[in-house]
Structure formats: C-alpha cells, structure tokens
Coordinates of C-alpha atoms in Angstrom, one line a residue:
M953 CA 17.3 -13.6 31.7
R954 CA 17.0 -15.0 28.2
L955 CA 18.5 -18.5 27.6
I956 CA 18.8 -20.8 24.6
D957 CA 17.0 -24.1 25.1
T958 CA 19.6 -26.8 24.1
R959 CA 16.7 -29.2 23.2
T960 CA 14.8 -26.9 20.8
G961 CA 17.3 -24.1 20.0
D962 CA 14.7 -21.5 20.9
L963 CA 15.2 -18.5 23.1
V964 CA 13.3 -18.7 26.4
S965 CA 12.9 -16.2 29.2
K966 CA 13.6 -17.3 32.8
T967 CA 13.1 -15.3 35.9
N968 CA 15.9 -16.1 38.4
P969 CA 17.0 -19.3 36.7
E970 CA 18.2 -22.0 39.1
P971 CA 22.0 -21.7 39.7
G972 CA 23.9 -24.4 37.9
S973 CA 21.2 -24.9 35.3
Y974 CA 23.0 -23.4 32.3
A975 CA 26.3 -23.1 30.5
I976 CA 27.7 -19.7 29.6
L977 CA 30.0 -18.6 26.8
S978 CA 33.1 -16.4 27.1
H979 CA 34.6 -15.3 23.9
T980 CA 35.9 -12.3 21.9
W981 CA 33.7 -10.7 19.3
G982 CA 34.7 -10.8 15.7
D983 CA 33.2 -8.4 13.2
E984 CA 30.0 -7.2 14.8
D985 CA 28.1 -7.9 11.5
E986 CA 29.2 -11.5 11.8
E987 CA 27.8 -12.0 15.3
V988 CA 24.3 -13.4 15.7
S989 CA 22.3 -10.6 17.4
F990 CA 19.0 -11.0 19.3
Q991 CA 17.2 -9.7 16.2
N992 CA 19.1 -12.2 13.9
F993 CA 18.3 -15.1 16.2
G994 CA 14.6 -14.9 15.4
D995 CA 15.4 -15.1 11.6
P996 CA 17.1 -18.5 11.0
A997 CA 17.8 -17.7 7.4
T998 CA 19.8 -14.6 8.4
A999 CA 21.4 -16.3 11.4
R1000 CA 22.8 -19.1 9.2
L1001 CA 24.8 -16.5 7.2
K1002 CA 26.6 -15.3 10.3
T1003 CA 30.0 -16.9 11.2
G1004 CA 29.2 -16.3 14.8
L1005 CA 26.5 -19.0 14.7
A1006 CA 29.3 -21.6 14.9
K1007 CA 30.1 -20.4 18.5
I1008 CA 26.5 -20.8 19.5
A1009 CA 26.4 -24.3 18.1
G1010 CA 29.7 -25.2 19.8
I1011 CA 28.5 -24.3 23.3
I1012 CA 25.2 -26.0 22.7
R1013 CA 27.0 -29.2 21.9
I1014 CA 29.1 -28.9 25.1
A1015 CA 26.0 -28.2 27.2
Q1016 CA 24.2 -31.1 25.8
S1017 CA 27.1 -33.4 26.7
L1018 CA 26.9 -32.1 30.2
K1019 CA 23.1 -32.7 30.4
L1020 CA 22.5 -29.0 30.7
D1021 CA 19.2 -27.7 29.2
Y1022 CA 20.2 -24.1 28.7
V1023 CA 23.1 -21.9 27.5
W1024 CA 23.6 -18.1 27.6
V1025 CA 25.5 -16.2 24.8
D1026 CA 25.9 -12.4 25.1
T1027 CA 25.5 -11.7 21.4
C1028 CA 21.9 -13.1 21.1
C1029 CA 20.5 -13.3 24.6
I1030 CA 20.4 -9.5 25.2
D1031 CA 18.3 -7.1 23.2
K1032 CA 20.9 -4.4 22.9
S1033 CA 18.4 -2.1 21.2
S1034 CA 16.7 -1.7 24.6
S1035 CA 18.8 0.5 26.8
A1036 CA 16.9 -0.6 29.9
E1037 CA 17.6 -4.3 29.1
L1038 CA 21.2 -3.7 28.3
S1039 CA 21.7 -1.8 31.6
E1040 CA 20.1 -4.6 33.6
A1041 CA 22.2 -7.2 31.8
I1042 CA 25.4 -5.4 32.4
N1043 CA 24.6 -4.9 36.1
S1044 CA 23.7 -8.6 36.4
M1045 CA 26.5 -10.0 34.3
F1046 CA 28.8 -11.0 37.1
K1047 CA 26.0 -12.9 38.9
W1048 CA 25.0 -14.6 35.7
Y1049 CA 28.5 -16.0 35.2
Q1050 CA 28.8 -16.8 38.9
D1051 CA 25.6 -18.9 38.8
S1052 CA 26.4 -20.8 35.7
A1053 CA 27.2 -24.5 35.8
I1054 CA 30.2 -24.0 33.6
C1055 CA 31.8 -21.2 31.6
V1056 CA 33.1 -22.2 28.2
V1057 CA 35.9 -20.1 27.0
Y1058 CA 36.3 -20.2 23.2
L1059 CA 39.8 -19.0 22.1
S1060 CA 39.3 -18.3 18.4
D1061 CA 43.0 -17.5 17.9
L1062 CA 44.4 -20.6 19.7
P1063 CA 45.5 -23.0 17.0
S1064 CA 44.4 -26.6 17.3
R1065 CA 46.9 -28.8 19.1
A1066 CA 49.1 -25.8 19.8
N1067 CA 51.3 -25.7 22.9
F1068 CA 49.0 -24.0 25.5
E1069 CA 51.8 -22.5 27.6
D1070 CA 53.4 -20.9 24.5
N1071 CA 50.4 -19.7 22.7
F1072 CA 47.8 -18.8 25.3
P1073 CA 49.6 -15.6 26.5
R1074 CA 49.1 -14.2 23.0
C1075 CA 45.4 -14.8 22.8
R1076 CA 43.2 -11.8 22.3
W1077 CA 40.8 -13.1 25.0
L1078 CA 43.3 -11.9 27.6
T1079 CA 43.3 -8.4 26.4
R1080 CA 39.5 -7.7 26.5
G1081 CA 37.9 -5.9 29.4
W1082 CA 34.7 -8.0 29.6
T1083 CA 36.5 -11.3 29.8
L1084 CA 38.1 -10.4 33.2
Q1085 CA 34.9 -11.0 35.2
E1086 CA 34.2 -14.0 32.9
L1087 CA 37.4 -15.6 34.1
I1088 CA 36.9 -14.8 37.8
A1089 CA 33.1 -15.1 38.5
P1090 CA 32.2 -18.7 37.4
K1091 CA 32.7 -21.7 39.6
H1092 CA 34.1 -23.8 36.7
V1093 CA 35.8 -22.6 33.5
Q1094 CA 36.9 -24.7 30.6
F1095 CA 39.1 -23.6 27.6
Y1096 CA 38.6 -24.6 24.0
T1097 CA 40.8 -24.0 20.9
E1098 CA 39.6 -22.6 17.6
A1099 CA 38.6 -26.1 16.6
W1100 CA 36.6 -26.6 19.8
E1101 CA 39.2 -29.0 21.3
F1102 CA 39.3 -29.0 25.0
C1103 CA 42.7 -27.6 26.3
G1104 CA 42.3 -27.5 30.1
D1105 CA 40.3 -25.9 32.8
R1106 CA 40.9 -23.0 35.1
S1107 CA 42.1 -25.3 37.9
S1108 CA 44.7 -27.1 35.9
R1109 CA 45.8 -23.9 34.1
R1110 CA 45.8 -21.8 37.3
D1111 CA 49.5 -21.1 37.4
I1112 CA 49.8 -19.7 33.9
L1113 CA 46.5 -17.8 34.3
S1114 CA 47.8 -16.1 37.4
R1115 CA 51.1 -15.3 35.8
V1116 CA 49.7 -13.6 32.7
T1117 CA 46.7 -11.9 34.3
G1118 CA 48.1 -11.0 37.7
I1119 CA 45.1 -12.4 39.4
D1120 CA 45.7 -14.2 42.7
N1121 CA 45.6 -18.0 42.7
E1122 CA 43.1 -17.9 45.6
I1123 CA 40.7 -15.7 43.6
L1124 CA 40.9 -18.0 40.6
E1125 CA 40.0 -20.8 42.9
N1126 CA 37.2 -19.0 44.7
S1127 CA 36.0 -15.5 43.8
E1128 CA 34.2 -15.0 47.1
G1129 CA 37.5 -13.6 48.6
L1130 CA 37.5 -10.7 46.2
H1131 CA 36.6 -8.2 48.9
Q1132 CA 39.9 -9.1 50.7
I1133 CA 42.0 -7.9 47.8
P1134 CA 43.0 -4.2 47.8
I1135 CA 40.9 -2.2 45.4
A1136 CA 44.0 -0.9 43.5
R1137 CA 45.2 -4.5 42.9
R1138 CA 41.8 -5.5 41.5
M1139 CA 41.9 -2.4 39.2
S1140 CA 45.4 -3.5 38.1
W1141 CA 43.9 -6.7 36.6
A1142 CA 42.2 -4.5 34.0
S1143 CA 45.1 -2.2 33.4
S1144 CA 46.3 -3.9 30.2
R1145 CA 42.8 -4.7 28.9
H1146 CA 40.8 -2.8 26.3
T1147 CA 37.2 -2.3 25.4
T1148 CA 35.6 -1.2 22.1
R1149 CA 33.7 1.6 23.9
V1150 CA 35.5 3.8 26.4
E1151 CA 32.5 3.6 28.8
D1152 CA 32.9 -0.2 29.0
Q1153 CA 36.3 0.3 30.8
A1154 CA 34.1 1.1 33.8
Y1155 CA 31.0 -1.0 33.1
C1156 CA 33.0 -4.3 32.7
L1157 CA 34.3 -3.9 36.3
L1158 CA 31.0 -3.5 38.1
G1159 CA 30.9 -7.1 39.3
I1160 CA 34.6 -7.1 40.4
F1161 CA 33.7 -4.3 42.9
G1162 CA 30.1 -5.3 43.7
I1163 CA 28.8 -2.0 42.2
N1164 CA 25.5 -1.3 40.4
M1165 CA 25.1 1.9 38.4
P1166 CA 23.2 3.1 35.4
M1167 CA 24.7 2.9 31.9
I1168 CA 25.1 6.2 30.1
Y1169 CA 26.7 5.5 26.7
G1170 CA 28.1 8.7 25.4
E1171 CA 29.5 9.9 28.7
G1172 CA 33.0 8.8 27.8
P1173 CA 35.7 8.8 30.5
K1174 CA 33.2 10.1 33.0
A1175 CA 32.0 6.5 33.4
F1176 CA 35.2 5.5 35.1
M1177 CA 35.0 8.5 37.3
R1178 CA 31.4 7.5 38.3
L1179 CA 32.7 4.0 39.0
Q1180 CA 35.3 5.3 41.4
E1181 CA 32.8 7.5 43.1
E1182 CA 30.4 4.6 43.6
I1183 CA 33.3 2.5 45.1
A1184 CA 34.1 5.4 47.4
K1185 CA 30.5 5.3 48.7
D1186 CA 30.8 1.6 49.4
S1187 CA 34.3 1.1 50.7
G1188 CA 36.8 2.9 53.0
D1189 CA 39.8 1.3 51.3
L1190 CA 42.3 4.0 50.6
S1191 CA 44.1 1.9 47.9
L1192 CA 41.4 3.2 45.6
F1193 CA 43.8 6.2 45.2
A1194 CA 46.9 4.1 44.7
W1195 CA 47.4 4.9 41.0
A1196 CA 50.1 6.7 39.0
T1197 CA 50.3 8.2 35.5
P1198 CA 52.2 5.7 33.3
D1199 CA 55.5 7.0 32.0
D1200 CA 54.3 6.3 28.4
S1201 CA 51.0 8.1 28.8
S1202 CA 50.5 10.6 26.1
S1203 CA 47.6 12.4 27.6
K1204 CA 48.6 13.1 31.2
Q1205 CA 52.4 12.7 31.4
D1206 CA 53.0 16.5 31.2
Q1207 CA 50.3 17.3 33.8
S1208 CA 52.0 18.1 37.2
Y1209 CA 48.8 18.2 39.2
R1210 CA 45.8 15.8 39.2
G1211 CA 42.7 15.1 41.1
I1212 CA 42.2 12.2 43.5
F1213 CA 40.7 9.9 40.9
A1214 CA 42.3 8.0 38.1
T1215 CA 41.3 8.5 34.5
S1216 CA 41.3 4.8 33.5
P1217 CA 42.2 1.3 34.8
R1218 CA 45.5 1.7 33.0
E1219 CA 46.8 4.0 35.7
F1220 CA 46.6 1.2 38.2
I1221 CA 49.2 -0.9 36.5
I1222 CA 51.5 0.2 39.4
A1223 CA 49.3 -1.7 41.8
R1224 CA 50.1 -5.1 40.5
G1225 CA 51.2 -7.2 43.4
M1226 CA 50.1 -4.5 45.9
K1227 CA 49.0 -5.8 49.3
Y1228 CA 47.7 -4.3 52.5
R1229 CA 50.8 -3.4 54.5
S1230 CA 50.0 -5.7 57.4
A1231 CA 48.7 -9.1 56.5
G1232 CA 45.1 -9.7 57.4
I1233 CA 44.6 -6.0 58.5
I1234 CA 42.4 -3.8 56.3
I1235 CA 42.6 -0.2 57.5
E1236 CA 39.6 1.7 56.2
K1237 CA 38.9 5.4 56.5
E1238 CA 35.6 7.2 56.3
F1239 CA 35.5 9.5 53.3
S1240 CA 32.8 10.9 51.1
V1241 CA 32.5 12.6 47.7
T1242 CA 31.1 16.1 47.9
N1243 CA 30.8 19.1 45.5
R1244 CA 34.1 20.3 46.9
G1245 CA 35.9 17.0 46.2
L1246 CA 36.7 14.0 48.3
K1247 CA 36.3 14.8 52.0
I1248 CA 38.4 12.8 54.4
E1249 CA 39.3 13.2 58.0
T1250 CA 42.9 12.0 58.5
T1251 CA 46.5 13.0 59.3
L1252 CA 49.0 13.9 56.6
V1253 CA 52.7 13.4 56.8
E1254 CA 55.5 15.8 56.1
V1255 CA 58.6 14.4 54.3
P1256 CA 61.3 17.1 54.6
G1257 CA 64.3 16.6 52.3
I1258 CA 62.1 14.7 49.8
S1259 CA 59.2 17.0 49.1
M1260 CA 57.5 20.1 50.5
D1261 CA 54.2 18.4 49.7
L1262 CA 52.3 16.3 52.2
V1263 CA 51.7 12.6 52.0
L1264 CA 48.5 10.6 52.5
N1265 CA 49.3 7.1 53.8
L1266 CA 47.2 4.6 51.8
G1267 CA 48.0 1.6 54.0
V1268 CA 49.4 -0.5 51.2
S1269 CA 52.8 -1.9 50.3
Y1270 CA 54.3 -4.5 48.0
R1271 CA 55.0 -6.6 51.2
D1272 CA 52.8 -7.6 54.0
D1273 CA 55.4 -9.1 56.3
W1274 CA 57.0 -6.0 57.8
P1275 CA 58.2 -6.4 61.4
R1276 CA 55.8 -5.0 64.0
A1277 CA 58.3 -2.4 65.1
S1278 CA 58.9 -1.2 61.6
S1279 CA 57.2 2.0 60.4
Q1280 CA 58.5 1.8 56.8
G1281 CA 57.2 0.3 53.6
W1282 CA 53.8 2.0 53.5
M1283 CA 52.9 3.8 50.3
G1284 CA 51.1 7.1 49.8
I1285 CA 50.3 9.9 47.4
Y1286 CA 51.7 13.4 47.4
L1287 CA 49.2 16.2 48.1
T1288 CA 49.7 20.0 47.8
K1289 CA 47.6 22.9 49.0
T1290 CA 45.7 25.1 46.5
S1291 CA 43.1 27.8 47.0
N1292 CA 40.4 25.3 46.2
G1293 CA 41.6 22.4 48.3
L1294 CA 44.3 19.8 48.0
V1295 CA 45.4 18.2 44.7
R1296 CA 47.5 15.3 43.8
S1297 CA 51.1 16.3 43.0
N1298 CA 53.8 14.1 41.4
P1299 CA 51.1 11.9 39.9
T1300 CA 53.6 9.7 38.1
E1301 CA 54.8 8.1 41.3
L1302 CA 53.7 6.8 44.7
Y1303 CA 55.6 7.7 47.9
T1304 CA 57.2 4.8 49.8
A1305 CA 58.3 5.2 53.4
G1306 CA 61.9 4.4 54.1
P1307 CA 63.7 3.7 57.4
H1308 CA 64.7 7.3 57.9
L1309 CA 61.1 8.4 58.3
R1310 CA 60.3 6.8 61.6
Y1311 CA 59.9 10.1 63.5
L1312 CA 58.3 12.2 60.9
H1313 CA 55.9 15.0 61.9
K1314 CA 52.2 14.3 61.2
S1315 CA 49.6 17.0 61.0
A1316 CA 46.7 17.0 63.5
S1317 CA 43.8 14.9 62.4
S1318 CA 41.6 17.2 60.4
A1319 CA 39.0 17.2 57.6
F1320 CA 40.6 17.8 54.2
Y1321 CA 39.1 18.2 50.8
I1322 CA 40.9 16.7 47.8
R1323 CA 39.7 17.8 44.3
K1324 CA 38.2 15.0 42.2
T1325 CA 39.7 16.1 39.0
V1326 CA 42.2 18.7 37.7
S1327 CA 42.2 19.6 34.0
L1328 CA 45.4 20.2 32.0
S1329 CA 44.7 24.0 31.9
E1330 CA 44.1 24.1 35.7
S1331 CA 47.3 22.2 36.2
V1332 CA 49.2 24.8 34.2
E1333 CA 47.6 27.5 36.2
L1334 CA 48.6 25.8 39.5
E1335 CA 52.2 25.9 38.3
R1336 CA 51.9 29.7 38.7
R1337 CA 50.2 29.7 42.1
F1338 CA 53.3 31.0 43.9
T1339 CA 53.4 34.1 41.6
N1340 CA 52.7 37.2 43.8
A1341 CA 52.2 34.9 46.8
I1342 CA 53.2 36.1 50.2
H1343 CA 56.0 34.2 51.8
V1344 CA 56.2 34.5 55.6
A1345 CA 59.9 34.4 56.7
Q1346 CA 60.3 32.7 60.1
V1347 CA 61.6 34.8 63.0
Q1348 CA 62.7 33.6 66.4
S1349 CA 60.6 34.4 69.5
F1350 CA 57.1 34.1 68.0
R1351 CA 54.8 31.5 66.7
I1352 CA 51.8 31.8 64.4
Q1353 CA 48.6 31.5 66.3
H1354 CA 46.2 32.1 63.4
A1355 CA 46.4 32.9 59.7
A1356 CA 43.7 34.1 57.4
P1357 CA 42.3 33.5 54.9
D1358 CA 42.9 29.8 55.8
H1359 CA 41.9 28.7 52.3
L1360 CA 45.0 30.4 50.9
W1361 CA 47.4 29.7 53.8
D1362 CA 49.8 26.8 53.3
P1363 CA 51.3 26.3 56.7
F1364 CA 53.8 23.7 55.5
R1365 CA 55.4 26.2 53.1
G1366 CA 54.6 29.3 55.1
I1367 CA 52.9 30.9 52.1
F1368 CA 49.7 32.8 51.3
L1369 CA 48.7 31.6 47.9
H1370 CA 47.8 34.3 45.4
Q1371 CA 44.3 34.6 44.0
G1372 CA 42.6 37.2 41.9
M1373 CA 44.1 40.7 41.7
G1374 CA 45.6 40.6 45.2
I1375 CA 45.0 39.6 48.8
N1376 CA 44.8 40.9 52.3
A1377 CA 46.6 38.4 54.5
Y1378 CA 46.5 38.4 58.3
L1379 CA 48.7 36.7 60.9
Q1380 CA 48.1 36.6 64.6
L1381 CA 51.4 36.0 66.4
V1382 CA 52.1 35.0 70.0
F1383 CA 55.4 36.5 71.2
H1384 CA 57.7 34.3 73.3
P1385 CA 60.9 36.4 74.0
Q1386 CA 63.8 35.1 76.0
Y1387 CA 63.7 38.1 78.3
G1388 CA 61.3 40.1 80.6
K1389 CA 57.8 39.2 81.5
Y1390 CA 56.0 39.6 78.2
D1391 CA 55.7 35.9 77.4
G1392 CA 52.5 35.4 75.4
F1393 CA 52.2 39.0 74.2
Q1394 CA 50.3 39.1 70.9
V1395 CA 50.4 41.1 67.7
I1396 CA 48.4 41.0 64.5
I1397 CA 50.1 41.7 61.1
A1398 CA 48.2 42.6 57.9
C1399 CA 49.8 42.6 54.5
S1400 CA 47.9 43.8 51.4
T1401 CA 48.9 43.3 47.8
M1402 CA 45.7 44.7 46.4
G1403 CA 47.2 48.1 45.6
H1404 CA 49.9 49.3 43.2
N1405 CA 52.5 48.7 46.0
P1406 CA 52.2 46.2 48.8
V1407 CA 51.5 47.6 52.3
C1408 CA 51.4 46.3 55.8
A1409 CA 49.8 47.2 59.1
L1410 CA 50.5 46.2 62.7
W1411 CA 48.4 46.0 65.8
M1412 CA 49.7 45.1 69.3
E1413 CA 47.5 43.7 72.0
G1414 CA 45.6 46.3 73.9
V1415 CA 45.6 49.1 71.3
N1416 CA 42.6 50.5 69.6
Q1417 CA 40.9 48.2 67.0
W1418 CA 42.7 45.1 68.4
H1419 CA 39.4 43.4 69.3
K1420 CA 37.8 44.4 66.0
V1421 CA 40.7 42.9 64.0
R1422 CA 40.9 39.8 66.1
H1423 CA 37.1 39.3 65.8
F1424 CA 37.5 39.5 62.0
L1425 CA 40.2 36.8 62.1
E1426 CA 38.4 34.4 64.4
H1427 CA 35.2 34.3 62.5
R1428 CA 35.3 32.2 59.4
K1429 CA 35.0 34.2 56.2
E1430 CA 34.8 33.3 52.6
V1431 CA 37.9 33.8 50.5
S1432 CA 36.1 36.5 48.5
D1433 CA 36.0 38.6 51.7
Y1434 CA 39.8 38.8 51.5
V1435 CA 40.2 39.3 47.8
A1436 CA 37.2 41.3 46.7
I1437 CA 36.8 44.0 49.3
D1438 CA 39.7 45.9 50.9
Y1439 CA 38.8 45.2 54.5
L1440 CA 42.2 46.6 55.6
S1441 CA 40.9 50.1 55.0
S1442 CA 38.2 49.7 57.6
F1443 CA 40.8 49.0 60.3
V1444 CA 43.0 52.1 59.5
G1445 CA 40.2 54.6 59.4
G1446 CA 39.4 54.1 55.7
D1447 CA 42.7 55.7 54.6
T1448 CA 45.1 53.1 53.3
S1449 CA 47.2 55.8 51.8
V1450 CA 48.9 56.3 55.2
L1451 CA 50.3 52.8 55.0
S1452 CA 53.6 51.8 53.6
S1453 CA 55.6 48.6 53.1
S1454 CA 56.8 48.5 56.7
A1455 CA 55.2 49.1 60.1
S1456 CA 56.5 49.0 63.7
T1457 CA 55.3 49.1 67.3
R1458 CA 57.2 49.3 70.6
F1459 CA 56.6 48.8 74.2
Q1460 CA 58.6 49.0 77.4
D1461 CA 59.4 46.0 79.5
P1462 CA 58.7 47.2 83.1
A1463 CA 60.9 44.5 84.5
T1464 CA 64.0 45.7 82.7
N1465 CA 63.0 49.1 81.4
N1466 CA 64.2 47.8 78.0
T1467 CA 62.4 49.1 75.0
V1468 CA 61.2 46.3 72.7
V1469 CA 60.6 47.3 69.0
F1470 CA 58.7 45.0 66.8
T1471 CA 59.0 45.7 63.1
V1472 CA 57.4 44.1 60.1
S1473 CA 57.9 44.8 56.4
V1474 CA 56.9 43.4 53.0
K1475 CA 59.5 43.1 50.3
D1476 CA 59.8 41.8 46.8
C1477 CA 61.4 38.3 46.6
W1478 CA 61.9 35.4 44.2
I1479 CA 60.7 31.9 45.0
E1480 CA 62.8 29.1 43.5
G1481 CA 64.9 31.9 41.9
R1482 CA 62.4 32.5 39.2
T1483 CA 58.9 33.2 40.6
P1484 CA 58.2 36.8 41.6
A1485 CA 56.5 37.0 45.0
Y1486 CA 56.5 39.0 48.3
S1487 CA 58.3 38.2 51.5
L1488 CA 56.7 39.2 54.8
E1489 CA 59.5 39.7 57.3
A1490 CA 59.5 40.6 61.0
S1491 CA 62.2 41.4 63.5
V1492 CA 62.5 42.2 67.2
T1493 CA 65.0 44.8 68.5
I1494 CA 65.8 45.4 72.1
I1495 CA 67.1 48.8 73.2
S1496 CA 68.6 48.5 76.6
C1497 CA 67.8 51.1 79.1
N1498 CA 71.6 51.2 79.9
S1499 CA 72.7 51.6 76.3
D1500 CA 71.7 53.4 73.1
E1501 CA 72.9 50.4 71.1
P1502 CA 70.1 48.0 70.0
T1503 CA 70.4 44.3 70.1
S1504 CA 68.5 42.3 67.5
D1505 CA 66.5 39.1 68.2
A1506 CA 65.8 38.6 64.5
H1507 CA 66.5 35.5 62.6
E1508 CA 65.3 35.2 59.0
Y1509 CA 65.5 32.5 56.4
R1510 CA 64.0 31.8 53.1
P1511 CA 63.7 28.1 52.4
T1512 CA 63.6 27.0 48.8
L1513 CA 60.1 25.9 47.8
Q1514 CA 59.6 22.7 46.0
R1515 CA 56.6 21.3 44.3

C-alpha cells in the first residue's frame, strides 16, 4: 500500500500498515487531466500545475492536525498503468478505508457556509459508485466544504445520510453488521449511483459483499454478472434475485422474459427498505451456478387467478413484523417453463403474497435450473413457444403418471412446448373409473407433429409393445431423441402411414360385461385465441351390456393460457 508521508510529502510503500495510522480521502474526480496521478507525483513541476494538488494538500493539513503521519489518496497512490496493482487495490479498497483512522470527505460542490441539510442532497459525491463504500467502511468520517471548512461528521449527520442514501442507521454506525442486511437491499444503495466505466458498477461493490474477483476492463456489463455469480457462490440469500426492470428502462422494458440475474444495480431500486420477512431469521437456500444456469432445489408456488407462471419465494418483505400465523407478505419472482429451463417472467415486478393465498398448492421439492441470462432475441422467440405446442385437455377418470420429454412438458399449463420441426410427445395415464374393477388400468398415448399432419397412437396395458414403449418413457432421454428421430415409427412396425389423428382401444369389464372404449385424438386449436397449436383430447365411453346406447365419461376443458 502506497501512502503519502505527511512529514516529507513523499510516497512510501507500507506492507500491512497499522490500522488507524493514516487518513484517507473520499472525493469525486474532476477532469482526469487535472488530477495528480502516480506518475505526476514524482514530478513536482508537473504536479503543481494540477488543480487536484489542492485536495492532496488539504487532507495532509487535516492529517497533520490529527498527528497522523500518513494519508492515502486514490489518484496518486495507485499506479493505474499496472493492471495487477490496480486489481489488488480495488480488491483491497474496502479494507483500506475500514482500517483508516479517519476518512475525509471533500465536497467540491458544497458552497462555503451553505446550509448542509439543503445543499448536501445535491452533491455529486452522493451519485458516484465508489463513494458508497467510502461512506460505509471507515470507522470515522468527516465532511468538508469546497473551502475545506468542517461541516459535520457521519455520526452527527447520520439522519440525513440515511435519508438520502437509503443506508440503515445501524450500518452507518458500524459496518460490521453488513452481512445481516439482505443482499438486494445492499444492492439498492447503489441503484442511483453511477461510474465512469460500466465495469466499475460491479467493482465498486466488492467490499460491500465481501467479494474478491479479478478486474477485466473491457468486459462491460459482464462484470456485474460475474459479481452476482461470485455472491451466489458465497451466500444462500435468495434476495440476490429480488430485482425488477425499472419502468423507465429503455433497454429492457420491452423484454418479457429475463434470466435470474440483474443487468445493473439500478434494477435493485425496488429493494429499498426490503427486509427479511421474519425479523432476525435469514432463510438461506443452497444453490449453484452451472453451465445450465442457476441450479436450486426448492418448491415453487402456483398462484391461480393471478398468473399461470410459478413463483419462487425469496423470503423477503417490506415488513418484518408479520404475525406468526400469517402466511402473507412474502415476495417472490415469477418463473415460467421453457425447453431450456426456467426463465424469469414479468420482470418488471415482484410478486407479493396476499391473505387469499394461505392454502396455495406448492410443487414437490425438486431441483430446478433457471437460466442466467435471456437476450432480447431469445425473449421474442419465447413469446412464440406455444406455437404448434401440444395442449393436453383434461378428462375425468385418469391422471397423468408420466410425460415425456420432460424438458418440454409444462405440467402447470398441461402443454408440451414446441421445439424444432415437431415433436413426439408421450403420456402414460392411470385410469380411475367410477365403475367396475379396472382401477389403476394404464394406457400410453403418443402424439406426433413431425409429419405433414399430426398423428397419434395408443397402447393399453398388456398389449404387444407395451413394455417397449414404457421402457422408452421411463429411461431418461435427451430432448433430441424426441425431436430429431421419429421414434414413434419403431413402435408401430416402422409404418407411420397407418396412423391418423385419432386412435382408440376397448376392453370389457368382466364384472359388468360393459364395454369400455378409450379414444384419443389430436386436433387443431388456438391458444389465447391467437396462437395456433394442437389439442390432445381423450374420452371414455361405456357401452352397457344391456343397451346399445353408449354413455360418456368424458369431460374436456381448455383453460386460457397466460404468460
């Protein structure tokens, strides 16, 4: 760590300087050409021509009055021509401010003798990304006007600081409690701040989250993505995902689907004031970042009447005093199924649980993959994911035992999503009629949209090829197995030309001698009244042994799909 010796004015190198042995400057840069760089500092003639020299002289005077032998100033104490040194400095910055005896904040646009309460909120210092940690990390902070007049310290100005920055009073008093603040809320402190370089939107937050990572200037917005991935490795706090696209965002407001990660701190402005739902209780989940996206084992919640998407409970709220018996108030994000995992839907808002959601259905705990990012073009393509999809209409007396391919099966909408030129979809049904002794009877339905016209096939338990088809269903396959090769032909003797858009099978109930006819058909349909798709419909007909008139046990409905 390079420091300026207040006795000689020279730069000196210190390895692990003693905490409390130096003062440190917090300021906003003017014109970069007017700041005193590391190279300029060794050339007094050049340094004297820089207006930034006055800031260095100002903090040296204050340090001398406090009997401190050293000061640190970012403009001249880092050799920014060395990428290794710059990376080390940025990763150490929070600790350097934390170990200082005092942080001197120079407000170059705060007029002398101005009313602090009125003028401070307009200071440029409050808008810069790097000054966030410079306010939080030090043990002592003093503020000075443009004329280097003392105008208060962090303790005496704590109320206005908290009001204009959103930072909790407790954190302004002692930064050691940072880990107790939800990640999303910490992100929100930077939501209205800016940096000259886009990468610094991430790098300036490393200390706030206790993260170290290499600097890669030139990577652009990927830096903030890397920061979130590093936080995900270190914390199980689901509030990391409690962001929303601002209404006035020009780049993402028209994007209906997003990945699990935000694009910038600005998207966390919604998390201002956010708390863990139950005071003192931090609910963490184990999750990891993989090449398929964020992997998390959890339960998802259905919210019928509000959305056909699923909701992931993030464990946060704007209140932390909910009654113990209350299940409302928690906030979450909407997720929807795609052929490549879950994606964030309705990214402009967070879901908030109301009183009517006490007994909502939750999915069984399972491992889910949520995509890290979704581009604008991918989002547009996802808007068309129901085109040529296969919608399974519900019918009384049977339940779905198994569906394949599971990558394309959306059980909450009852839809096989379309992919490629077509798909072979399979359903194994367990039959539960209200009559006879055939409770538990099984059938397998196949529907193919790979040809010019859709076709279907039907196998009942006990017939030829039943075991072959079921074995195919029960052994996990890649999606490509269902969309690249017409496996259906291997189950019907290699001749799919004998198939049509409907199929049926029948059996006789020995207890009643009634004939049971099970029929399945695939038809053209429209989803949401505008998207062409296919409907797979089934019906059960009973032909009484005492009558030629059939009675139907069929009940079909087509719910409206919502994004």
